[in-house]
Amino acid sequence: MLVVLTPSALSRKAALGGVRSYAAAANYTALQCKRFHPTYAQIDADLEVHRKLGTHLNATKFIDSHLSKRMSGLTVGFFGGRAYLLTPTDFPALSHHAKLQAAYIRQLLHIEDTFGPHVPDVAFVVTTGDTPKHCSTHVLNVSTPRPYNFKGTGCSHSAGFVPGPYPVMGIGKSDWWPDLMLIPNFHFHSRLYDTKTLGLVKEYAAMPWQQRKPVMFGRFSRYHMNRAAVDASTYKAGLGGRQICYNGNKTCPTRVEFIQQIADKNHARIDVSTRAKQPMKTHAEYKYLVNLEGQGISSRLEQLLPLGSAVFKQASGYYAYYYRTLLKHRVNTIEFWREVPEEVLAELDWAAAHDSDVAAIAAAGVKLAQTYLVGNGRTCYWFRLLHGLAGALSYTPQLSQWPAARPLRQVLERDMAATPEGREAYAVPWAP
């Protein structure tokens, strides 16, 4: 049973100092956080550079003042078990990102309500951008000798520059940004994932495997992938290895390339386009579903896994919080485009010749989502991440370091109601 921490209980326990071990929190057991242990390896990977170089207050202040707006970010933190907005934020200026940040604000308050004084004191920036925007620690970091040479780094030189690692959290990254800490996608919350997606697994399963069409299906918007020109891990070649990226190699039209060069030339086996969106129930009529990356990672993957079809996932170099710990080629997904897009044709040939194996892959994808991508798993992931980050800080975080800080609950209930944009963001559906 989940233990509900009331505001008065929070205050009493915080005044006593609280218990700081994550495992000591009653709700760590109630939520069965140990069950989601396989996902926590990504936390250790993300924190490696923080633990090696240390995360400093001046780097936190820099990323807040110079980059939070560019990254559609909120600088937030926990002190005494309470969540705070640490610097004022212009929610109307965030445009549609205000809705995305509202989901994270509610999630942080959910963590406050769930774990209270067991949440360590910590400050960080939560971003809702598709790809990281800050200076990579591969080229400049706290150990880099001065004066800093910005030439060819891809880093924006601004007055008072302070190198990372930075305490930045976001939905996706590549290895070019080792310090970015991955967090579950905001769409899990606003799309009510546990009920609206996982809750329909039985309905999707009503379509037997043998009655599903042996065709690859997908519908997508026309997003182009964004990347850092110096990041080899996210480079994508087109058909036959041809160059397709433009804008100084920073933009790659991967979806357009796949549709025009692969799907449009193989209509008998591939039905993938940018035509009108189709409901997930229609997707479940096909044996093979494709996930093409957008500007960065595509949250469509979480929607496809529970459908009972085999998900063919484009390799892009970008990854979300669960990709590297849970996704396995020809186990619960089928990966392609490690080098060129036509790899998908060979994978479709393999699938046609190994139908029972592909059915097992589809079933494993459903099990993965039902086991690990649930609300409790995401809440536990956040809690473990906050504890991990707190242990990597090179300073003692104090609320007094942020004189403009305000309780996050007050921001949600009062500030967001003060503007039309804020009220619209407040009204977005949410679940843990």
Short mmCIF file of C-alpha atoms in Angstrom, two decimals:
data_model
loop_
_atom_site.label_atom_id
_atom_site.label_comp_id
_atom_site.label_asym_id
_atom_site.label_seq_id
_atom_site.Cartn_x
_atom_site.Cartn_y
_atom_site.Cartn_z
CA MET A 1 0.00 0.00 0.00
CA LEU A 2 1.29 3.45 -0.96
CA VAL A 3 2.03 5.65 2.06
CA VAL A 4 0.63 9.17 1.61
CA LEU A 5 2.84 11.87 3.13
CA THR A 6 0.77 14.85 4.27
CA PRO A 7 2.26 18.37 4.31
CA SER A 8 2.43 18.34 8.12
CA ALA A 9 4.20 14.98 8.12
CA LEU A 10 6.61 16.28 5.52
CA SER A 11 7.42 19.31 7.66
CA ARG A 12 7.96 17.25 10.82
CA LYS A 13 10.21 14.72 9.12
CA ALA A 14 12.16 17.38 7.22
CA ALA A 15 12.76 19.24 10.48
CA LEU A 16 14.21 16.08 11.96
CA GLY A 17 16.51 15.66 9.00
CA GLY A 18 14.66 12.70 7.54
CA VAL A 19 16.12 9.41 6.38
CA ARG A 20 18.17 9.77 3.22
CA SER A 21 18.68 6.19 2.01
CA TYR A 22 16.45 5.56 -0.99
CA ALA A 23 15.82 1.98 0.16
CA ALA A 24 14.65 3.23 3.57
CA ALA A 25 11.67 5.05 2.10
CA ALA A 26 8.47 3.11 2.80
CA ASN A 27 7.15 3.78 -0.68
CA TYR A 28 10.33 2.41 -2.24
CA THR A 29 9.00 -0.97 -1.13
CA ALA A 30 5.35 -0.12 -1.77
CA LEU A 31 6.10 0.78 -5.40
CA GLN A 32 8.27 -2.35 -5.78
CA CYS A 33 11.20 -0.24 -6.95
CA LYS A 34 13.56 -3.23 -6.82
CA ARG A 35 11.52 -4.77 -9.62
CA PHE A 36 12.75 -2.08 -12.02
CA HIS A 37 16.42 -2.57 -11.18
CA PRO A 38 17.48 -3.40 -14.78
CA THR A 39 16.68 0.16 -15.86
CA TYR A 40 18.89 1.79 -13.23
CA ALA A 41 22.11 0.93 -15.06
CA GLN A 42 21.39 3.89 -17.34
CA ILE A 43 21.49 6.18 -14.30
CA ASP A 44 25.00 4.99 -13.49
CA ALA A 45 26.05 5.51 -17.10
CA ASP A 46 24.66 9.05 -17.13
CA LEU A 47 26.31 9.91 -13.82
CA GLU A 48 29.75 8.57 -14.71
CA VAL A 49 31.14 11.93 -15.85
CA HIS A 50 29.45 13.71 -12.94
CA ARG A 51 31.11 11.35 -10.47
CA LYS A 52 34.46 11.64 -12.21
CA LEU A 53 34.62 15.43 -12.57
CA GLY A 54 32.08 16.60 -10.01
CA THR A 55 29.00 18.72 -10.56
CA HIS A 56 29.57 22.24 -9.28
CA LEU A 57 27.27 25.04 -8.16
CA ASN A 58 28.79 27.54 -10.62
CA ALA A 59 28.12 25.14 -13.51
CA THR A 60 24.54 24.77 -12.29
CA LYS A 61 24.12 28.56 -12.12
CA PHE A 62 25.60 28.94 -15.60
CA ILE A 63 23.38 26.35 -17.25
CA ASP A 64 20.40 27.97 -15.52
CA SER A 65 21.09 31.57 -16.51
CA HIS A 66 22.56 31.05 -19.98
CA LEU A 67 20.87 27.99 -21.40
CA SER A 68 17.63 27.15 -19.62
CA LYS A 69 15.50 29.22 -22.01
CA ARG A 70 17.27 27.87 -25.08
CA MET A 71 16.63 24.33 -23.87
CA SER A 72 13.01 25.06 -22.83
CA GLY A 73 14.23 24.26 -19.36
CA LEU A 74 13.12 24.73 -15.78
CA THR A 75 15.66 25.02 -12.99
CA VAL A 76 14.20 23.06 -10.11
CA GLY A 77 15.31 21.28 -6.98
CA PHE A 78 14.41 19.53 -3.76
CA PHE A 79 15.19 20.86 -0.30
CA GLY A 80 13.92 19.27 2.88
CA GLY A 81 11.79 16.91 0.82
CA ARG A 82 9.96 19.71 -0.99
CA ALA A 83 10.12 20.56 -4.69
CA TYR A 84 11.00 24.13 -5.71
CA LEU A 85 11.23 26.23 -8.84
CA LEU A 86 14.63 27.80 -8.26
CA THR A 87 14.54 30.69 -10.75
CA PRO A 88 11.54 32.58 -12.17
CA THR A 89 10.16 31.17 -15.42
CA ASP A 90 8.12 32.93 -18.10
CA PHE A 91 5.64 30.18 -18.94
CA PRO A 92 4.01 32.04 -21.88
CA ALA A 93 7.47 32.34 -23.46
CA LEU A 94 7.82 28.55 -23.35
CA SER A 95 5.02 28.29 -25.91
CA HIS A 96 3.91 24.65 -26.35
CA HIS A 97 6.74 23.55 -24.06
CA ALA A 98 4.75 24.98 -21.13
CA LYS A 99 2.40 21.99 -21.43
CA LEU A 100 5.35 19.61 -21.43
CA GLN A 101 6.91 21.27 -18.41
CA ALA A 102 3.57 21.16 -16.60
CA ALA A 103 3.75 17.38 -16.87
CA TYR A 104 7.18 17.38 -15.24
CA ILE A 105 6.09 19.84 -12.55
CA ARG A 106 3.29 17.46 -11.60
CA GLN A 107 5.69 14.51 -11.65
CA LEU A 108 8.13 16.28 -9.32
CA LEU A 109 5.26 17.06 -6.96
CA HIS A 110 4.25 13.40 -7.18
CA ILE A 111 7.80 12.49 -6.10
CA GLU A 112 7.50 14.98 -3.23
CA ASP A 113 4.21 13.42 -2.14
CA THR A 114 5.54 9.88 -2.52
CA PHE A 115 9.01 10.09 -0.98
CA GLY A 116 9.06 13.38 0.97
CA PRO A 117 12.15 13.73 3.19
CA HIS A 118 13.75 10.71 1.56
CA VAL A 119 14.38 12.88 -1.53
CA PRO A 120 17.89 14.34 -1.20
CA ASP A 121 18.67 18.04 -1.49
CA VAL A 122 19.60 18.62 -5.13
CA ALA A 123 19.32 21.23 -7.92
CA PHE A 124 19.05 20.58 -11.66
CA VAL A 125 17.57 21.75 -14.97
CA VAL A 126 14.73 19.79 -16.59
CA THR A 127 14.55 20.28 -20.35
CA THR A 128 11.82 19.39 -22.83
CA GLY A 129 13.86 19.86 -26.00
CA ASP A 130 14.19 16.95 -28.42
CA THR A 131 17.99 17.02 -28.41
CA PRO A 132 20.64 18.45 -26.05
CA LYS A 133 21.77 22.02 -26.67
CA HIS A 134 24.59 22.50 -24.18
CA CYS A 135 28.36 22.30 -24.59
CA SER A 136 29.61 18.71 -24.63
CA THR A 137 32.02 17.66 -21.90
CA HIS A 138 33.96 15.83 -24.61
CA VAL A 139 35.34 19.16 -25.81
CA LEU A 140 35.18 21.45 -22.77
CA ASN A 141 34.78 20.45 -19.13
CA VAL A 142 35.85 21.52 -15.68
CA SER A 143 39.29 19.89 -16.16
CA THR A 144 40.02 21.72 -19.45
CA PRO A 145 42.97 24.15 -19.10
CA ARG A 146 42.26 27.85 -19.60
CA PRO A 147 41.97 29.89 -21.71
CA TYR A 148 39.20 27.90 -23.39
CA ASN A 149 39.48 27.41 -27.14
CA PHE A 150 35.95 27.44 -28.54
CA LYS A 151 36.97 27.01 -32.18
CA GLY A 152 35.45 23.90 -33.72
CA THR A 153 33.80 22.81 -30.46
CA GLY A 154 30.22 23.58 -31.42
CA CYS A 155 29.91 25.33 -28.06
CA SER A 156 28.28 28.74 -27.84
CA HIS A 157 30.75 31.13 -26.24
CA SER A 158 28.99 33.51 -23.88
CA ALA A 159 30.20 35.88 -21.20
CA GLY A 160 31.01 34.12 -17.97
CA PHE A 161 31.21 30.68 -19.57
CA VAL A 162 31.52 27.84 -17.07
CA PRO A 163 32.23 24.32 -18.36
CA GLY A 164 30.33 21.20 -17.33
CA PRO A 165 29.38 18.62 -16.44
CA TYR A 166 25.97 20.21 -16.10
CA PRO A 167 23.03 18.83 -14.07
CA VAL A 168 20.69 18.73 -17.06
CA MET A 169 17.92 16.18 -17.53
CA GLY A 170 16.08 15.42 -20.76
CA ILE A 171 14.22 12.80 -22.78
CA GLY A 172 16.96 11.79 -25.21
CA LYS A 173 20.64 12.08 -25.99
CA SER A 174 23.57 10.53 -27.80
CA ASP A 175 26.98 9.65 -26.40
CA TRP A 176 28.15 13.12 -27.44
CA TRP A 177 26.45 14.45 -24.29
CA PRO A 178 27.53 12.06 -21.52
CA ASP A 179 26.45 14.42 -18.73
CA LEU A 180 22.79 14.70 -19.77
CA MET A 181 20.72 12.56 -17.44
CA LEU A 182 17.85 10.75 -19.13
CA ILE A 183 14.35 10.92 -17.68
CA PRO A 184 11.07 9.32 -18.81
CA ASN A 185 9.31 11.19 -21.60
CA PHE A 186 6.68 13.79 -20.68
CA HIS A 187 4.26 12.04 -23.07
CA PHE A 188 3.99 9.12 -20.65
CA HIS A 189 2.13 11.51 -18.35
CA SER A 190 0.05 13.64 -20.70
CA ARG A 191 -1.06 10.65 -22.77
CA LEU A 192 -2.06 8.70 -19.65
CA TYR A 193 0.15 5.84 -20.80
CA ASP A 194 -0.78 3.24 -18.19
CA THR A 195 -4.51 3.44 -18.91
CA LYS A 196 -4.72 4.68 -22.51
CA THR A 197 -1.96 2.44 -23.89
CA LEU A 198 -1.04 -0.38 -21.51
CA GLY A 199 -4.67 -0.62 -20.46
CA LEU A 200 -5.63 -1.62 -24.00
CA VAL A 201 -3.19 -4.53 -24.38
CA LYS A 202 -5.98 -7.12 -24.18
CA GLU A 203 -7.94 -5.27 -26.83
CA TYR A 204 -4.93 -5.23 -29.16
CA ALA A 205 -4.30 -8.92 -28.45
CA ALA A 206 -7.77 -9.71 -29.79
CA MET A 207 -6.21 -9.49 -33.25
CA PRO A 208 -4.49 -12.91 -33.61
CA TRP A 209 -0.96 -12.96 -34.98
CA GLN A 210 -1.85 -15.09 -37.99
CA GLN A 211 -4.58 -12.65 -39.01
CA ARG A 212 -2.27 -9.65 -38.99
CA LYS A 213 -1.01 -8.47 -42.37
CA PRO A 214 2.63 -9.36 -43.16
CA VAL A 215 3.28 -5.75 -44.14
CA MET A 216 5.32 -3.00 -42.46
CA PHE A 217 3.11 -0.10 -41.38
CA GLY A 218 3.71 3.41 -40.06
CA ARG A 219 2.44 6.99 -40.19
CA PHE A 220 4.70 9.93 -39.41
CA SER A 221 5.01 13.69 -39.43
CA ARG A 222 7.75 15.28 -41.53
CA TYR A 223 10.30 15.91 -38.79
CA HIS A 224 13.96 16.06 -39.76
CA MET A 225 16.56 14.77 -37.33
CA ASN A 226 18.75 17.37 -35.61
CA ARG A 227 22.32 16.58 -34.64
CA ALA A 228 25.68 18.07 -33.74
CA ALA A 229 27.89 18.09 -36.83
CA VAL A 230 30.81 16.66 -34.83
CA ASP A 231 28.75 13.79 -33.38
CA ALA A 232 29.63 10.70 -35.42
CA SER A 233 27.17 8.53 -33.49
CA THR A 234 24.11 10.30 -34.95
CA TYR A 235 25.25 10.61 -38.56
CA LYS A 236 22.83 8.96 -40.99
CA ALA A 237 23.60 8.04 -44.57
CA GLY A 238 20.85 7.55 -47.12
CA LEU A 239 20.22 4.82 -49.68
CA GLY A 240 23.47 3.23 -50.79
CA GLY A 241 25.39 5.35 -48.31
CA ARG A 242 24.71 8.64 -50.06
CA GLN A 243 24.93 11.95 -48.24
CA ILE A 244 21.52 13.25 -47.14
CA CYS A 245 22.32 15.55 -44.22
CA TYR A 246 22.45 19.30 -44.84
CA ASN A 247 22.72 22.57 -42.90
CA GLY A 248 26.38 21.94 -42.20
CA ASN A 249 25.60 18.28 -41.51
CA LYS A 250 23.32 19.28 -38.62
CA THR A 251 19.97 18.25 -40.15
CA CYS A 252 19.11 14.85 -41.64
CA PRO A 253 15.76 14.15 -43.39
CA THR A 254 15.71 10.50 -42.33
CA ARG A 255 11.94 10.03 -42.42
CA VAL A 256 11.69 11.53 -45.89
CA GLU A 257 14.59 9.38 -47.06
CA PHE A 258 13.00 6.19 -45.75
CA ILE A 259 9.59 6.95 -47.23
CA GLN A 260 10.80 8.09 -50.66
CA GLN A 261 13.67 5.65 -51.18
CA ILE A 262 12.41 2.55 -49.37
CA ALA A 263 8.66 2.59 -48.70
CA ASP A 264 7.54 4.17 -51.98
CA LYS A 265 9.57 1.61 -53.94
CA ASN A 266 8.29 -1.42 -52.01
CA HIS A 267 4.54 -0.89 -51.75
CA ALA A 268 3.76 -4.60 -51.59
CA ARG A 269 5.55 -5.02 -48.28
CA ILE A 270 5.83 -1.51 -46.79
CA ASP A 271 2.97 0.91 -46.10
CA VAL A 272 4.75 3.86 -44.48
CA SER A 273 3.97 7.49 -45.25
CA THR A 274 3.17 10.97 -43.93
CA ARG A 275 -0.49 10.60 -44.80
CA ALA A 276 -3.23 11.04 -42.20
CA LYS A 277 -2.55 9.53 -38.79
CA GLN A 278 -4.17 6.21 -37.98
CA PRO A 279 -5.35 4.96 -34.57
CA MET A 280 -3.24 2.43 -32.72
CA LYS A 281 -5.94 -0.19 -33.26
CA THR A 282 -5.29 0.09 -37.00
CA HIS A 283 -1.56 -0.36 -36.39
CA ALA A 284 -2.36 -3.62 -34.58
CA GLU A 285 -3.71 -5.08 -37.82
CA TYR A 286 -0.12 -5.41 -39.11
CA LYS A 287 2.62 -7.82 -38.10
CA TYR A 288 5.40 -5.29 -38.62
CA LEU A 289 5.44 -1.72 -37.30
CA VAL A 290 8.24 0.75 -37.90
CA ASN A 291 9.56 3.40 -35.55
CA LEU A 292 11.40 6.21 -37.35
CA GLU A 293 13.19 8.79 -35.24
CA GLY A 294 11.94 12.40 -35.32
CA GLN A 295 14.04 15.43 -34.39
CA GLY A 296 15.65 13.14 -31.85
CA ILE A 297 14.12 10.04 -30.30
CA SER A 298 10.52 9.22 -31.17
CA SER A 299 8.09 8.64 -28.30
CA ARG A 300 5.99 6.62 -30.75
CA LEU A 301 8.09 3.61 -29.74
CA GLU A 302 6.38 3.41 -26.35
CA GLN A 303 3.01 3.38 -28.09
CA LEU A 304 3.99 0.65 -30.54
CA LEU A 305 5.52 -1.88 -28.15
CA PRO A 306 2.22 -2.86 -26.44
CA LEU A 307 0.36 -3.47 -29.71
CA GLY A 308 1.44 -7.09 -30.14
CA SER A 309 3.20 -6.44 -33.46
CA ALA A 310 6.94 -6.65 -34.07
CA VAL A 311 8.52 -3.20 -33.85
CA PHE A 312 11.28 -2.40 -36.34
CA LYS A 313 13.32 0.37 -34.74
CA GLN A 314 15.55 2.74 -36.66
CA ALA A 315 19.01 3.00 -35.11
CA SER A 316 19.88 6.67 -34.80
CA GLY A 317 22.53 7.16 -32.13
CA TYR A 318 19.96 8.86 -29.93
CA TYR A 319 18.47 6.94 -27.03
CA ALA A 320 15.90 7.30 -24.24
CA TYR A 321 16.21 6.21 -20.63
CA TYR A 322 15.30 2.57 -21.27
CA TYR A 323 16.72 1.85 -24.74
CA ARG A 324 20.16 0.59 -23.78
CA THR A 325 19.11 -1.41 -20.76
CA LEU A 326 15.97 -3.07 -22.16
CA LEU A 327 15.89 -3.09 -25.97
CA LYS A 328 17.54 -6.08 -27.65
CA HIS A 329 17.74 -6.76 -31.38
CA ARG A 330 15.68 -9.78 -32.47
CA VAL A 331 14.59 -10.30 -28.86
CA ASN A 332 12.00 -7.58 -28.26
CA THR A 333 12.59 -5.26 -31.23
CA ILE A 334 14.20 -5.50 -34.66
CA GLU A 335 16.81 -2.85 -35.35
CA PHE A 336 17.82 -1.50 -38.76
CA TRP A 337 19.62 1.44 -40.39
CA ARG A 338 22.81 1.01 -38.45
CA GLU A 339 24.48 2.08 -41.69
CA VAL A 340 21.92 2.42 -44.51
CA PRO A 341 18.09 2.39 -44.64
CA GLU A 342 17.81 -0.56 -47.02
CA GLU A 343 18.86 -2.82 -44.15
CA VAL A 344 15.15 -2.94 -43.36
CA LEU A 345 14.56 -5.06 -46.47
CA ALA A 346 16.92 -7.75 -45.23
CA GLU A 347 15.20 -7.69 -41.84
CA LEU A 348 11.81 -8.07 -43.52
CA ASP A 349 13.17 -11.05 -45.47
CA TRP A 350 14.37 -12.57 -42.21
CA ALA A 351 11.01 -11.91 -40.56
CA ALA A 352 9.10 -13.60 -43.39
CA ALA A 353 11.28 -16.69 -43.02
CA HIS A 354 11.04 -16.78 -39.20
CA ASP A 355 7.40 -16.00 -38.48
CA SER A 356 7.22 -17.79 -35.12
CA ASP A 357 10.39 -16.03 -33.95
CA VAL A 358 8.94 -12.67 -34.94
CA ALA A 359 5.73 -13.45 -33.07
CA ALA A 360 7.85 -14.11 -29.99
CA ILE A 361 9.66 -10.80 -30.51
CA ALA A 362 6.30 -9.04 -30.67
CA ALA A 363 5.17 -10.71 -27.44
CA ALA A 364 8.44 -9.78 -25.75
CA GLY A 365 7.90 -6.15 -26.71
CA VAL A 366 4.51 -6.19 -25.01
CA LYS A 367 5.98 -7.79 -21.88
CA LEU A 368 8.78 -5.20 -21.76
CA ALA A 369 6.28 -2.35 -21.76
CA GLN A 370 3.97 -3.97 -19.22
CA THR A 371 6.85 -4.82 -16.88
CA TYR A 372 9.10 -1.77 -16.98
CA LEU A 373 7.39 1.22 -18.59
CA VAL A 374 4.65 1.51 -15.97
CA GLY A 375 4.07 4.56 -13.78
CA ASN A 376 5.65 3.02 -10.69
CA GLY A 377 8.75 2.17 -12.68
CA ARG A 378 9.09 5.72 -13.95
CA THR A 379 8.60 7.20 -10.48
CA CYS A 380 11.20 4.84 -9.02
CA TYR A 381 13.60 5.77 -11.82
CA TRP A 382 13.28 9.47 -10.98
CA PHE A 383 13.83 8.77 -7.28
CA ARG A 384 16.97 6.73 -7.91
CA LEU A 385 18.29 9.34 -10.34
CA LEU A 386 17.88 12.14 -7.79
CA HIS A 387 19.78 10.11 -5.22
CA GLY A 388 22.51 9.36 -7.72
CA LEU A 389 22.90 13.00 -8.74
CA ALA A 390 22.98 14.16 -5.12
CA GLY A 391 25.91 11.84 -4.51
CA ALA A 392 27.84 13.32 -7.44
CA LEU A 393 27.58 16.97 -6.40
CA SER A 394 30.82 18.77 -5.52
CA TYR A 395 29.04 21.20 -3.21
CA THR A 396 26.41 21.14 -0.49
CA PRO A 397 23.12 22.28 -2.01
CA GLN A 398 21.18 24.79 0.06
CA LEU A 399 17.94 26.61 -0.61
CA SER A 400 19.67 29.89 0.30
CA GLN A 401 21.76 29.55 -2.87
CA TRP A 402 18.56 30.27 -4.81
CA PRO A 403 17.03 33.46 -3.34
CA ALA A 404 14.18 33.54 -5.89
CA ALA A 405 13.09 29.95 -5.19
CA ARG A 406 9.40 29.23 -4.68
CA PRO A 407 7.57 26.01 -3.79
CA LEU A 408 6.74 24.18 -6.99
CA ARG A 409 3.21 23.50 -5.81
CA GLN A 410 2.63 27.24 -5.51
CA VAL A 411 3.95 27.72 -9.03
CA LEU A 412 1.55 25.11 -10.38
CA GLU A 413 -1.53 26.25 -8.49
CA ARG A 414 -1.01 30.04 -8.61
CA ASP A 415 1.41 31.12 -11.32
CA MET A 416 0.13 28.90 -14.08
CA ALA A 417 -3.41 30.10 -13.48
CA ALA A 418 -2.35 33.71 -14.05
CA THR A 419 -2.04 33.51 -17.85
CA PRO A 420 -4.08 31.90 -20.64
CA GLU A 421 -1.05 29.85 -21.69
CA GLY A 422 -0.52 28.72 -18.12
CA ARG A 423 -4.16 27.73 -17.69
CA GLU A 424 -4.00 25.75 -20.92
CA ALA A 425 -0.90 23.93 -19.68
CA TYR A 426 -2.51 23.31 -16.30
CA ALA A 427 -5.53 21.69 -17.96
CA VAL A 428 -3.50 19.04 -19.81
CA PRO A 429 -4.37 15.52 -18.54
CA TRP A 430 -1.76 13.93 -16.32
CA ALA A 431 -1.00 10.66 -14.58
CA PRO A 432 2.19 9.40 -12.84
#
